[in-house]
Tab-separated table of C-alpha atoms and ligand atoms in Angstrom:
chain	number	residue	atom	x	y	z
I	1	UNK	CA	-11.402	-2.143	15.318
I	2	UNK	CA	-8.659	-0.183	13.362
I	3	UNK	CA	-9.644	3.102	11.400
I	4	UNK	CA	-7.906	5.078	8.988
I	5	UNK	CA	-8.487	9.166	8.606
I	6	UNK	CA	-11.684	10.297	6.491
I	7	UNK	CA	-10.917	10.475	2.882
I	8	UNK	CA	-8.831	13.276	2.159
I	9	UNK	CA	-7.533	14.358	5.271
I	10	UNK	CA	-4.096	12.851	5.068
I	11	UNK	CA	-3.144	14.730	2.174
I	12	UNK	CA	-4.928	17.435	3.685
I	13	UNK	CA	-2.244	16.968	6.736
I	14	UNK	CA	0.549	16.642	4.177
I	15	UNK	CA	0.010	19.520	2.378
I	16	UNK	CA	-0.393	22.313	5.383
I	17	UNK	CA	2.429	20.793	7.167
I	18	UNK	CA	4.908	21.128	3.978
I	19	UNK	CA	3.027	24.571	3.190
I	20	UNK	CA	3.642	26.555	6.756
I	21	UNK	CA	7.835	24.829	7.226
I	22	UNK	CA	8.567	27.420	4.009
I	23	UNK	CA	5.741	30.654	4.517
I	24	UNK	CA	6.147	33.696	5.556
I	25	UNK	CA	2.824	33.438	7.180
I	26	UNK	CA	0.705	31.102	9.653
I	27	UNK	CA	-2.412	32.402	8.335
I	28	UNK	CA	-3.079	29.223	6.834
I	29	UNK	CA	-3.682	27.090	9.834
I	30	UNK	CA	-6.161	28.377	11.965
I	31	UNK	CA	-8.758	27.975	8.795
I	32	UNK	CA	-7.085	24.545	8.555
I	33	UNK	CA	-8.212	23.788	12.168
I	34	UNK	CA	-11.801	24.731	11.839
I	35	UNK	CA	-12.408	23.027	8.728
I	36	UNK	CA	-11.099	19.878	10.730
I	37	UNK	CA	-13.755	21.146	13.336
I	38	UNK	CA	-16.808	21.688	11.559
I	39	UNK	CA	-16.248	18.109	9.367
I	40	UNK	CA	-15.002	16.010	12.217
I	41	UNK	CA	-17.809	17.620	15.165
I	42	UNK	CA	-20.627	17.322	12.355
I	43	UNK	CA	-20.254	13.510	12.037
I	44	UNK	CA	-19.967	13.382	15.714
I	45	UNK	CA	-23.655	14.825	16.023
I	46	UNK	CA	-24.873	12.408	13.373
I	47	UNK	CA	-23.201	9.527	14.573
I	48	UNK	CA	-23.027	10.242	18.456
I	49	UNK	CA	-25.783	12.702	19.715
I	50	UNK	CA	-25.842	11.724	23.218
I	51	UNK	CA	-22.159	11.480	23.112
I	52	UNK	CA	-21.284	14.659	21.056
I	53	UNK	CA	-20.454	16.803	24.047
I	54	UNK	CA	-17.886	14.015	26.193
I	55	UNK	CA	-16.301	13.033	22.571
I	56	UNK	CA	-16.179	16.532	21.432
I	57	UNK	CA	-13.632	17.766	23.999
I	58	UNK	CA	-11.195	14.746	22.929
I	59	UNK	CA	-11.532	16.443	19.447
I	60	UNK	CA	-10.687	20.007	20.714
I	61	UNK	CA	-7.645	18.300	22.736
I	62	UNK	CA	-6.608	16.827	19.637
I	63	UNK	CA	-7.052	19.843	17.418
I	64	UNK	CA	-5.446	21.801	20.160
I	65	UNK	CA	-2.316	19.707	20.230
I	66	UNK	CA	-2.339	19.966	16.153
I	67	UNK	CA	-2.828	23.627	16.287
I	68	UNK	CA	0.488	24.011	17.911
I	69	UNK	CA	2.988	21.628	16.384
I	70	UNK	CA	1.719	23.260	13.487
I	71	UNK	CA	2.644	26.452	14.712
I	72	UNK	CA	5.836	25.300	16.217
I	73	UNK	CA	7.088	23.834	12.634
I	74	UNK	CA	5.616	27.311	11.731
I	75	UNK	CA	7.852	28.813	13.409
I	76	UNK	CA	10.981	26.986	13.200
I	77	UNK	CA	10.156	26.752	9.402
I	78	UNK	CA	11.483	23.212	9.513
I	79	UNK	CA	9.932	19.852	9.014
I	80	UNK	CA	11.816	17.045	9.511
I	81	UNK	CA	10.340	13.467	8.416
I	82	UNK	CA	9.876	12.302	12.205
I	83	UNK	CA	7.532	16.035	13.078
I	84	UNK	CA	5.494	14.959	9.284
I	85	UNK	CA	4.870	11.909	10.821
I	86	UNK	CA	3.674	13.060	13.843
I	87	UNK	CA	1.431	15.310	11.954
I	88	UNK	CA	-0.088	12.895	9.130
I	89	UNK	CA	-1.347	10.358	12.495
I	90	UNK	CA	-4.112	13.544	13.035
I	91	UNK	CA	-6.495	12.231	10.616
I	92	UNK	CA	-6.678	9.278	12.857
I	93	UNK	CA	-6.730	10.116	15.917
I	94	UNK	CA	-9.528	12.333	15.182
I	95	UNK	CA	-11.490	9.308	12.991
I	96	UNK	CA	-10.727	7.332	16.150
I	97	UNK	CA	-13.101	9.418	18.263
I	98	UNK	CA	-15.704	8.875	16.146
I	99	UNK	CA	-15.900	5.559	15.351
I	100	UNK	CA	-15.420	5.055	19.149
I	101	UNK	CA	-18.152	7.398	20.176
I	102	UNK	CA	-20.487	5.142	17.174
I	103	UNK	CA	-19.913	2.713	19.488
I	104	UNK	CA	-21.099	4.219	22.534
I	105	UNK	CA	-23.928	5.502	21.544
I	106	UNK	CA	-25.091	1.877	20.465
I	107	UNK	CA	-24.688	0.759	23.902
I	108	UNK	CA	-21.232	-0.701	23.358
I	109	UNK	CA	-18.500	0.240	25.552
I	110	UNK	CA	-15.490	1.403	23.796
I	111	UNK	CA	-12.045	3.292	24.311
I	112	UNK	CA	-10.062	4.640	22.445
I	113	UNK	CA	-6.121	3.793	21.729
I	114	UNK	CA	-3.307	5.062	19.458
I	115	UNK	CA	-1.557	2.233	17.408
I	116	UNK	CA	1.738	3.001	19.833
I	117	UNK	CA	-0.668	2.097	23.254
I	118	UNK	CA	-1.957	-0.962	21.151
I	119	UNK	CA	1.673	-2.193	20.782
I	120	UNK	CA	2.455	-1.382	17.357
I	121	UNK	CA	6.646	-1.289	17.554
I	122	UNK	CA	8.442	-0.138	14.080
I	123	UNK	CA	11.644	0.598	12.461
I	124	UNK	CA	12.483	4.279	12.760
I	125	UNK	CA	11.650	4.414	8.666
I	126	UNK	CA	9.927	7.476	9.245
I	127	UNK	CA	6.841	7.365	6.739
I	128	UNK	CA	7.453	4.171	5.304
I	129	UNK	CA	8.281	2.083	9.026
I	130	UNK	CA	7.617	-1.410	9.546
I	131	UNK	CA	6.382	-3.331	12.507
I	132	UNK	CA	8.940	-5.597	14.533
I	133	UNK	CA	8.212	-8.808	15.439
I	134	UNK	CA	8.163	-7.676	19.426
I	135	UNK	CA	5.013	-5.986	18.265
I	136	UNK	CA	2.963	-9.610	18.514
I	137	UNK	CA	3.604	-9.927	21.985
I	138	UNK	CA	2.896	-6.441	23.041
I	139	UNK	CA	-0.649	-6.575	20.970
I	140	UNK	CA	-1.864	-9.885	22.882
I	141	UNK	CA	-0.842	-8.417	26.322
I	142	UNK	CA	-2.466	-4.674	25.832
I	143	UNK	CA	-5.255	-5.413	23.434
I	144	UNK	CA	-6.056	-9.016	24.104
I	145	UNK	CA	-7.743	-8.937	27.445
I	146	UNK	CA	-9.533	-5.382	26.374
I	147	UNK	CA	-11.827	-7.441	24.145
I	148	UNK	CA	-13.825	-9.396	27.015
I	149	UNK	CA	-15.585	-6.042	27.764
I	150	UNK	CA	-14.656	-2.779	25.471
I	151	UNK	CA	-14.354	-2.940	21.840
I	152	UNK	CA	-10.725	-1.088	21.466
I	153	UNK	CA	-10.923	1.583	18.680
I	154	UNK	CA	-7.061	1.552	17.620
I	155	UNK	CA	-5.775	3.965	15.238
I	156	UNK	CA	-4.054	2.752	12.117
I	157	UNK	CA	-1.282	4.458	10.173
I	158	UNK	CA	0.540	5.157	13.286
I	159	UNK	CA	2.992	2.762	15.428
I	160	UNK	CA	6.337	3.860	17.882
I	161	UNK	CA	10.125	2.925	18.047
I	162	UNK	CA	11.171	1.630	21.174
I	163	UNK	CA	12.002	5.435	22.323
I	164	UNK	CA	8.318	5.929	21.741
I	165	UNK	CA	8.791	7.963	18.770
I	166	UNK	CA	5.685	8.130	16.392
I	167	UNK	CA	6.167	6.455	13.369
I	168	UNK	CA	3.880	5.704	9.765
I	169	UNK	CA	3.802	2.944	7.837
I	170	UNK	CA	3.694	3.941	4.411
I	171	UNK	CA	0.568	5.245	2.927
I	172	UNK	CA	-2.597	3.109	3.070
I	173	UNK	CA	-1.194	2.188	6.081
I	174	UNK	CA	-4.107	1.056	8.205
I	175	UNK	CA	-4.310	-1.945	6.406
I	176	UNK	CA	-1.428	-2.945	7.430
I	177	UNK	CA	-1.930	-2.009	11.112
I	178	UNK	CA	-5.238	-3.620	11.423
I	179	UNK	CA	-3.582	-6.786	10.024
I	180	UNK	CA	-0.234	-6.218	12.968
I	181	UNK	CA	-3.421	-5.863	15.519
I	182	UNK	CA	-5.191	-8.914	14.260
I	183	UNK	CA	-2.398	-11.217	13.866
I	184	UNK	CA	-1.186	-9.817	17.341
I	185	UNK	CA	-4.670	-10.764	18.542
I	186	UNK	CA	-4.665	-14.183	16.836
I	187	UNK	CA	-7.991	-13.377	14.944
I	188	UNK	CA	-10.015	-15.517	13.407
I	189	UNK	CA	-10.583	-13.129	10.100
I	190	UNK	CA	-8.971	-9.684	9.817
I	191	UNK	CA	-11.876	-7.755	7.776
I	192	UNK	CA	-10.539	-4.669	5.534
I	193	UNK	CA	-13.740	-2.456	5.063
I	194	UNK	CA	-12.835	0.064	1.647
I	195	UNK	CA	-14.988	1.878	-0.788
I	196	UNK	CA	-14.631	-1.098	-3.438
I	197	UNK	CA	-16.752	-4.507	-3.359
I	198	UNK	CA	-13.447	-6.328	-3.353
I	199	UNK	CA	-10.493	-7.322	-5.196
I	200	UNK	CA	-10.654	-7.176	-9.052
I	201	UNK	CA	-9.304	-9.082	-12.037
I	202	UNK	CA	-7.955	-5.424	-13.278
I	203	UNK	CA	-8.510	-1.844	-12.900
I	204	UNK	CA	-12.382	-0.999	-14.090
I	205	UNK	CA	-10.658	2.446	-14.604
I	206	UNK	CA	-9.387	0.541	-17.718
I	207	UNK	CA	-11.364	-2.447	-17.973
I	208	UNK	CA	-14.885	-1.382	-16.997
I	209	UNK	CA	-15.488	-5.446	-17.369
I	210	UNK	CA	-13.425	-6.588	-14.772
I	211	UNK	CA	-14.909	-8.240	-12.287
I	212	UNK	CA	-14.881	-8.895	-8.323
I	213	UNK	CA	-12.186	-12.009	-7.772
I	214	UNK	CA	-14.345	-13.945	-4.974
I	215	UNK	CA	-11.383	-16.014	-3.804
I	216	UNK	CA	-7.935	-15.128	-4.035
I	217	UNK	CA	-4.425	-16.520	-2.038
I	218	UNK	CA	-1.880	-14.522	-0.275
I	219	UNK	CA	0.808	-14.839	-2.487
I	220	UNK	CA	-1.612	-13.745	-5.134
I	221	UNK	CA	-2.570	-10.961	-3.282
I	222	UNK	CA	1.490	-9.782	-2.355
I	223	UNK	CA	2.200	-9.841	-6.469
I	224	UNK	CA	-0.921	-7.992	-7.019
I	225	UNK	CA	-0.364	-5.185	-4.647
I	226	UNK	CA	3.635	-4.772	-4.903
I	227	UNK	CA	2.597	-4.342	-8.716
I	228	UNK	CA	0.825	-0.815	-8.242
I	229	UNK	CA	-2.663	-2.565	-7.938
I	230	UNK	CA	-4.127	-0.388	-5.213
I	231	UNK	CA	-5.870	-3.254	-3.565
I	232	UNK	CA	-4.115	-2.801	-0.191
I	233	UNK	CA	-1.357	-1.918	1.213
I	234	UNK	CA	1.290	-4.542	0.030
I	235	UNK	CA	2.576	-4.877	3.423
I	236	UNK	CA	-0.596	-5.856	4.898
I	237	UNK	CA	-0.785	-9.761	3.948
I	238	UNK	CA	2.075	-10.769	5.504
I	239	UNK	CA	1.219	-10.938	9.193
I	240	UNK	CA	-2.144	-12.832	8.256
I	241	UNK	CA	-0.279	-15.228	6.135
I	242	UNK	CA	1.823	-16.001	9.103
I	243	UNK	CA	-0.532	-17.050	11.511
I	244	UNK	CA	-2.843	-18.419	8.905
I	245	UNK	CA	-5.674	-15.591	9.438
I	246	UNK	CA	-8.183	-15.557	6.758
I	247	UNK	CA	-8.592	-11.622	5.203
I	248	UNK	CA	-11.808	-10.216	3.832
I	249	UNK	CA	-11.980	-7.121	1.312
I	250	UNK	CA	-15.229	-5.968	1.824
I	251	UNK	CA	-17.277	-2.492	0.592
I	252	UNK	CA	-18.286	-0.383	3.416
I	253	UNK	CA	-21.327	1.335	1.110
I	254	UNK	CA	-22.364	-2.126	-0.171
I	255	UNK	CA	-21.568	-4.279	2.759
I	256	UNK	CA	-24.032	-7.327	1.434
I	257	UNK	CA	-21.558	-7.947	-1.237
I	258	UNK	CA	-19.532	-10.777	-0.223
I	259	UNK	CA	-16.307	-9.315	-0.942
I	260	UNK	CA	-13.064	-11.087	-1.695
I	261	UNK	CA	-11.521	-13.585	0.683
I	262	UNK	CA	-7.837	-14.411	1.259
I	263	UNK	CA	-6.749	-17.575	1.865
I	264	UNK	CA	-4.124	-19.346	1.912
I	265	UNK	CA	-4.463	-22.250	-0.780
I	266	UNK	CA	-5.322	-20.600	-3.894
I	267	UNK	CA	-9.017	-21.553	-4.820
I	268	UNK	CA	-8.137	-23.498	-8.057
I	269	UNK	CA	-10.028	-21.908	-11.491
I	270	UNK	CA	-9.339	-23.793	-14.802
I	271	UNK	CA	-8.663	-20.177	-16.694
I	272	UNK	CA	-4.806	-20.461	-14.531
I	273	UNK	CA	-4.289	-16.367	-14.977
I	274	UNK	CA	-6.180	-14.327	-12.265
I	275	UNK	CA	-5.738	-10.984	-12.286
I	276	UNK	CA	-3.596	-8.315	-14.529
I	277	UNK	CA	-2.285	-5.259	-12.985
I	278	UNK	CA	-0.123	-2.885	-14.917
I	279	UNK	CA	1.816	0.554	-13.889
I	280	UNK	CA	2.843	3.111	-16.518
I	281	UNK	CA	5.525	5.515	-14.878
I	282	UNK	CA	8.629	3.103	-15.109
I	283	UNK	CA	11.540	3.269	-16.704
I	284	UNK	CA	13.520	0.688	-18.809
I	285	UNK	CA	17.216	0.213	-18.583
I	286	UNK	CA	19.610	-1.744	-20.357
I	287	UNK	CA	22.880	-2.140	-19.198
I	288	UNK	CA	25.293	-4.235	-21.670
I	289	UNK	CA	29.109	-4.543	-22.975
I	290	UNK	CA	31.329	-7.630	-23.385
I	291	UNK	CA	32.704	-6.985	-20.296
I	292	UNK	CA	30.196	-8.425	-18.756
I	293	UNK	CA	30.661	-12.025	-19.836
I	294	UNK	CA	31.335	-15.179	-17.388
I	295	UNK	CA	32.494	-12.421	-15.309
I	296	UNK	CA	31.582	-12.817	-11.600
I	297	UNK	CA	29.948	-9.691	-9.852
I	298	UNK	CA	29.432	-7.491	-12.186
I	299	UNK	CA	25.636	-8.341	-11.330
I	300	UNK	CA	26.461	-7.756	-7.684
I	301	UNK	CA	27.815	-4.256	-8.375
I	302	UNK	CA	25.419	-3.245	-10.635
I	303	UNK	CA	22.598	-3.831	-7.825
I	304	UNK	CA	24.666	-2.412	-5.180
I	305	UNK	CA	24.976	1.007	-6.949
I	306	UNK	CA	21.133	1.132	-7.281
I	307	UNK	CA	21.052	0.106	-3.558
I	308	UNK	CA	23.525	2.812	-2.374
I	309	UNK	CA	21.367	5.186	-4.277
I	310	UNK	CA	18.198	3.794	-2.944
I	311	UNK	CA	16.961	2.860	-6.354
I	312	UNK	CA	13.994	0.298	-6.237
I	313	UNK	CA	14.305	-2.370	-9.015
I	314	UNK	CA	10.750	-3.379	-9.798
I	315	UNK	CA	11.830	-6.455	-12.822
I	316	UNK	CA	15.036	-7.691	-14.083
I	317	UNK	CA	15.953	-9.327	-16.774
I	318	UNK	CA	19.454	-11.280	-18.071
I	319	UNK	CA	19.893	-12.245	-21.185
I	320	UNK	CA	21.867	-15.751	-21.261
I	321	UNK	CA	24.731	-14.480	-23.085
I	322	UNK	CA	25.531	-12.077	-19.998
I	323	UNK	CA	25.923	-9.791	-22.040
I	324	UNK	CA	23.108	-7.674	-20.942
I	325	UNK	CA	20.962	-7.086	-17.762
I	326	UNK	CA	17.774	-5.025	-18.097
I	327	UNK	CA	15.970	-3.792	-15.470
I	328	UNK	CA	12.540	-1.558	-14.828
I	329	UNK	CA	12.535	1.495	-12.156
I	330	UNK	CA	10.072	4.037	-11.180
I	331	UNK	CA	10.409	6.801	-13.694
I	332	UNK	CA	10.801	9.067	-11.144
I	333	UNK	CA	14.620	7.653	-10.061
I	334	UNK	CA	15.927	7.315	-13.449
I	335	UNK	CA	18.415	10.445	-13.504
I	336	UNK	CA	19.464	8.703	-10.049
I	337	UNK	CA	20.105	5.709	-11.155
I	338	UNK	CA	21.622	6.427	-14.627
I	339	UNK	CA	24.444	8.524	-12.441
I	340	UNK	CA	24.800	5.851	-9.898
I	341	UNK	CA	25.201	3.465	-12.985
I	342	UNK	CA	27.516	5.579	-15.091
I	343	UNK	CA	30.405	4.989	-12.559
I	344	UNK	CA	30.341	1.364	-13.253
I	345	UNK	CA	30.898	2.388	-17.255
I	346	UNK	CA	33.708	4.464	-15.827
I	347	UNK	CA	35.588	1.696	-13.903
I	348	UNK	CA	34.763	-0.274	-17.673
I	349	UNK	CA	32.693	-2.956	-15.367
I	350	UNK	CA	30.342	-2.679	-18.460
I	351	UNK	CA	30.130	-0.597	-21.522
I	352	UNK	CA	26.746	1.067	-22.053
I	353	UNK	CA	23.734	1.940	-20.405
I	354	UNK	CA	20.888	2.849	-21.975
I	355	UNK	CA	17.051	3.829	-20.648
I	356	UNK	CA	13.937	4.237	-22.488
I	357	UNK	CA	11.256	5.890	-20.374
I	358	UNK	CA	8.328	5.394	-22.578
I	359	UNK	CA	7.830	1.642	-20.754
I	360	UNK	CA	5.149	0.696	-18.901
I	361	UNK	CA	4.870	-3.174	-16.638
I	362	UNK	CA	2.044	-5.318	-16.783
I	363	UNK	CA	2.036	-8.108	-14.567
I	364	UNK	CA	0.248	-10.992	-14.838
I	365	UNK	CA	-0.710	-13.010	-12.005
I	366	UNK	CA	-2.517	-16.656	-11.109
I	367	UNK	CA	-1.168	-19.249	-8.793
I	368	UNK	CA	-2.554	-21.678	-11.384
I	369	UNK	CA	0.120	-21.032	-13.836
I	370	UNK	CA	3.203	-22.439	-11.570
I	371	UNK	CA	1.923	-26.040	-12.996
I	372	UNK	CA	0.573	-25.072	-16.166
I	373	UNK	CA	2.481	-25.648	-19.317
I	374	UNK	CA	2.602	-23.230	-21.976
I	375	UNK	CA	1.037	-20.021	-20.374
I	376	UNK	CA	4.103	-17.879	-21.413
I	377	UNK	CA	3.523	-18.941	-25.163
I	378	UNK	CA	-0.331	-18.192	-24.371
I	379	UNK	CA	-0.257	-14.726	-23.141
I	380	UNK	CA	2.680	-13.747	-25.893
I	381	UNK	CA	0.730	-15.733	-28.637
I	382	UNK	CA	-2.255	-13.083	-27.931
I	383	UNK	CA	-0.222	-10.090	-27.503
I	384	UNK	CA	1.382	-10.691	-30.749
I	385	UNK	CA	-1.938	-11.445	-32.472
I	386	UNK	CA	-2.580	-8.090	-30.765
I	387	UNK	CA	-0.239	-5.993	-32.241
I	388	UNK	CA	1.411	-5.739	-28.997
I	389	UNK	CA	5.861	-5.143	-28.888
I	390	UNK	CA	7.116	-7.021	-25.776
I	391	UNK	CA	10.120	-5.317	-24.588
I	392	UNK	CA	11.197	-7.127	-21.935
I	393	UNK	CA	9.734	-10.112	-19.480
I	394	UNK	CA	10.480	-11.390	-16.222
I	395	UNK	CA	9.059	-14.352	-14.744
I	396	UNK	CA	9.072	-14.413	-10.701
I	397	UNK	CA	10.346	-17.160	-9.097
I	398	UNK	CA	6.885	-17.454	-7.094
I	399	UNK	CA	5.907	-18.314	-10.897
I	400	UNK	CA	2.613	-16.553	-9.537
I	401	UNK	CA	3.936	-13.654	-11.192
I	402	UNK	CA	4.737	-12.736	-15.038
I	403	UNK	CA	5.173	-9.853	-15.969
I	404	UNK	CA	6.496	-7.866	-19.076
I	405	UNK	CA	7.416	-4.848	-20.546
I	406	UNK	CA	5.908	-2.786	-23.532
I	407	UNK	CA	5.675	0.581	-24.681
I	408	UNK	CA	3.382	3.127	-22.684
I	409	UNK	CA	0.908	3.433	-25.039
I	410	UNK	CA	0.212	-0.201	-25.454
I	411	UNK	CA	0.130	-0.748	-21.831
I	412	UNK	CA	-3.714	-0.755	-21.320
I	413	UNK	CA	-3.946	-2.537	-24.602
I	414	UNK	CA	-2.170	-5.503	-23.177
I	415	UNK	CA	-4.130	-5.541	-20.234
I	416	UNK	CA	-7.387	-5.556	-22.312
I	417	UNK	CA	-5.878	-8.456	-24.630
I	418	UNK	CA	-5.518	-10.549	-21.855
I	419	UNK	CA	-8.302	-9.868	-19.949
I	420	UNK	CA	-10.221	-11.438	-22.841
I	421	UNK	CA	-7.408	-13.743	-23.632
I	422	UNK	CA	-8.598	-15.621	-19.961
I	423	UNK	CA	-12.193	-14.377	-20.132
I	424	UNK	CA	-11.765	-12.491	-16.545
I	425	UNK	CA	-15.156	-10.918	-16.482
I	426	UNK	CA	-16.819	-14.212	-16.540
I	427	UNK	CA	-17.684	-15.466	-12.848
I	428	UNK	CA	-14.947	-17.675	-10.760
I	429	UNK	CA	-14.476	-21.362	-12.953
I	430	UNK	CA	-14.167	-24.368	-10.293
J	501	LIG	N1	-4.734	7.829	6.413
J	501	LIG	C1	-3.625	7.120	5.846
J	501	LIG	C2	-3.486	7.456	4.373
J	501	LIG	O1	-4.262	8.216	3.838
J	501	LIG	C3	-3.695	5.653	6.090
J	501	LIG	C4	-4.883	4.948	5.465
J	501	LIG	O2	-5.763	5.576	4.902
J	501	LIG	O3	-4.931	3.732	5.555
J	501	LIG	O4	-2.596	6.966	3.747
J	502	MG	MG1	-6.891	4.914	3.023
């Protein structure tokens, strides 16, 4: 078993530790500490009576050892992106003890481990750090022969680098661990327990139709979740794709629900479009001049100047004249990246680049459509019907994947067209 931190504590973590590295005073953390207490030692009673006293001293340890890095980046008023890390693995750790002690109490012997002990090696991308593939190894020979008699409470969010620094792996991150640990452990099913019944053909936030997807494929699953839909963390398929290991979504307050399963052939449903995802902070940018014509590279140094300046490009687009790239960012970078591109109009690589930020992606996403003709004209037929400007599209080579660009405003407009377009709240077709 992997566990994340109770809701809320992370941030919780996040903000004290960035609070205290620029205050005057330390005042802050001592209330900090005993609100960690009081919620982490009552669910311990509740969950753990005969085991509240033993498990309760690994809590104090932990919120001892808390209570002074906290102090210590107090003190030296200086948080560096290796001490947050250390920090944010607290709500863990702590969550750890409980679910352990659970365990115990039922009769079930069980220990507890930190995602570093369980084998979890990473880049040294502090807060966004990814596992190596050394990690596989290390999980079968530490956690593998646990299982014939302790079920191993491991705590997610949290791996090392070979020095045995303590690393995170991006937020959400305990999906992703449990599916390093269950790949690692060759699993039969890796089973993500969340506060949702399962995957769903759109955000109810927007569509309060959408519906539960019962049966959905990896790749499906990658598009969905590196295109904002908060399904899981988009990292997390990828070691159960490689080994084949089937994933559940499942709702830990309604855990009858059958969930959504992830496979790896896509379960094949006559309506070809799956689910529609959409995020609204980007930014579009067009980059265009003559220049730009049959002329080798400029491509190559227009990517390599967002690179350098650690620009994400989420879509891009190229006209066939080559006379114009665009290309959609978070909205957040786009006074980096209009700087990093200006230099290119400078050394006259290309004439003019433009940005609108009042752009929004949808993407739209079905391994069905890869074979089916005319889906493009489909889905633009109905926005247009729909009153809906297309600014831009972009189909991914996956052809799982297309997605387009349109003004803010229109954004969850588009996603209701479709949804209807492809009659998504209706149950799966065969
Ligand atoms: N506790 C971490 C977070 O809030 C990891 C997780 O919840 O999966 O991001
Ligand atoms: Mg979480």
């Amino acid at each position: 078993m992997v566990v994340s931190a109770q809701r809320g504590v992370t941030d919780q973590l996040i903000a004290i530790a960035t609070e205290i590295a620029d205050s005057r005073s330390a005042a802050t953390i001592e209330p900090f500490i005993q609100s960690l207490r009081i919620r982490h030692v009552s669910v311990l009673s509740e969950v753990a009576p005969n085991y509240a006293d033993d498990m309760g001293i690994l809590i104090e340890e932990q919120l001892c050892d808390l209570d002074n890095i906290l102090n210590a980046v107090h003190n030296l008023r200086e948080l560096t992106p290796r001490s947050l890390d250390y920090i944010i693995t607290y709500g863990e750790r702590l969550n750890s003890i409980l679910v352990s002690a659970a365990f115990r109490e039922r009769g079930i012997p069980s220990i507890v481990m930190d995602g570093c002990e369980a084998g979890i090696l990473t880049t040294s991308g502090h807060g966004e750090a990814m596992a190596l593939p050394e990690s596989d190894m290390r999980i079968r020979s530490r956690v593998q022969p646990l299982l014939t008699d302790t079920v191993p409470v491991i705590m997610g969010f949290m791996g090392c680098t070979g020095r045995g620094i303590i690393t995170t792996l991006g937020r959400s991150g305990s999906d992703y661990s449990a599916a390093i640990i269950g790949a690692g452990i060759e699993a039969d099913e890796i089973w993500i327990w969340t506060d949702v019944d399962g995957i769903m053909t759109s955000d109810p936030r927007v569509i309060p139709d959408a519906r539960v997807i019962g049966s959905i494929s990896y790749l499906e699953v990658m598009e969905l979740s590196f295109f904002g839909a908060k399904v899981m963390h988009p990292r997390s398929i990828e070691p159960a794709m490689k080994k084949n290991i089937i994933v559940r979504v499942k709702n830990t307050f309604n855990p009858s629900h059958p969930g959504t399963t992830i496979v790896r052939g896509e379960k094949h449903d006559s309506r070809v479009v799956k689910a529609l995802t959409y995020i609204d902070k980007v930014a579009l940018i067009t980059i265009c001049g003559a220049q730009m014509i049959g002329r080798p590279g400029v491509a190559k140094a227009i990517f390599s100047a967002l690179a350098d300046a650690e620009v994400n490009v989420m879509m891009i687009s190229q006209g066939s004249s080559e006379a114009n790239i665009s290309l959609i960012i978070d909205e957040s970078q786009l006074a980096v990246a209009t700087d990093a591109l200006s230099v290119l109009v400078k050394e006259g690589l290309v004439r003019e680049v433009s940005s609108n930020r009042d752009a929004c992606a949808v993407a739209v996403i079905g391994a069905g459509m890869a074979g089916a003709k005319g889906t493009g004209g489909r889905i633009f037929t109905a926005l247009g019907n729909g009153g809906v400007n297309v600014m831009m599209i972009s189909q991914g080579s996956s052809e799982v994947n297309i997605s387009f660009v349109v003004r803010q405003a229109d954004g969850p407009k588009a996603v209701r067209i479709l949804h209807d377009e492809y009659r998504l709240s209706e149950e799966d077709h065969a």
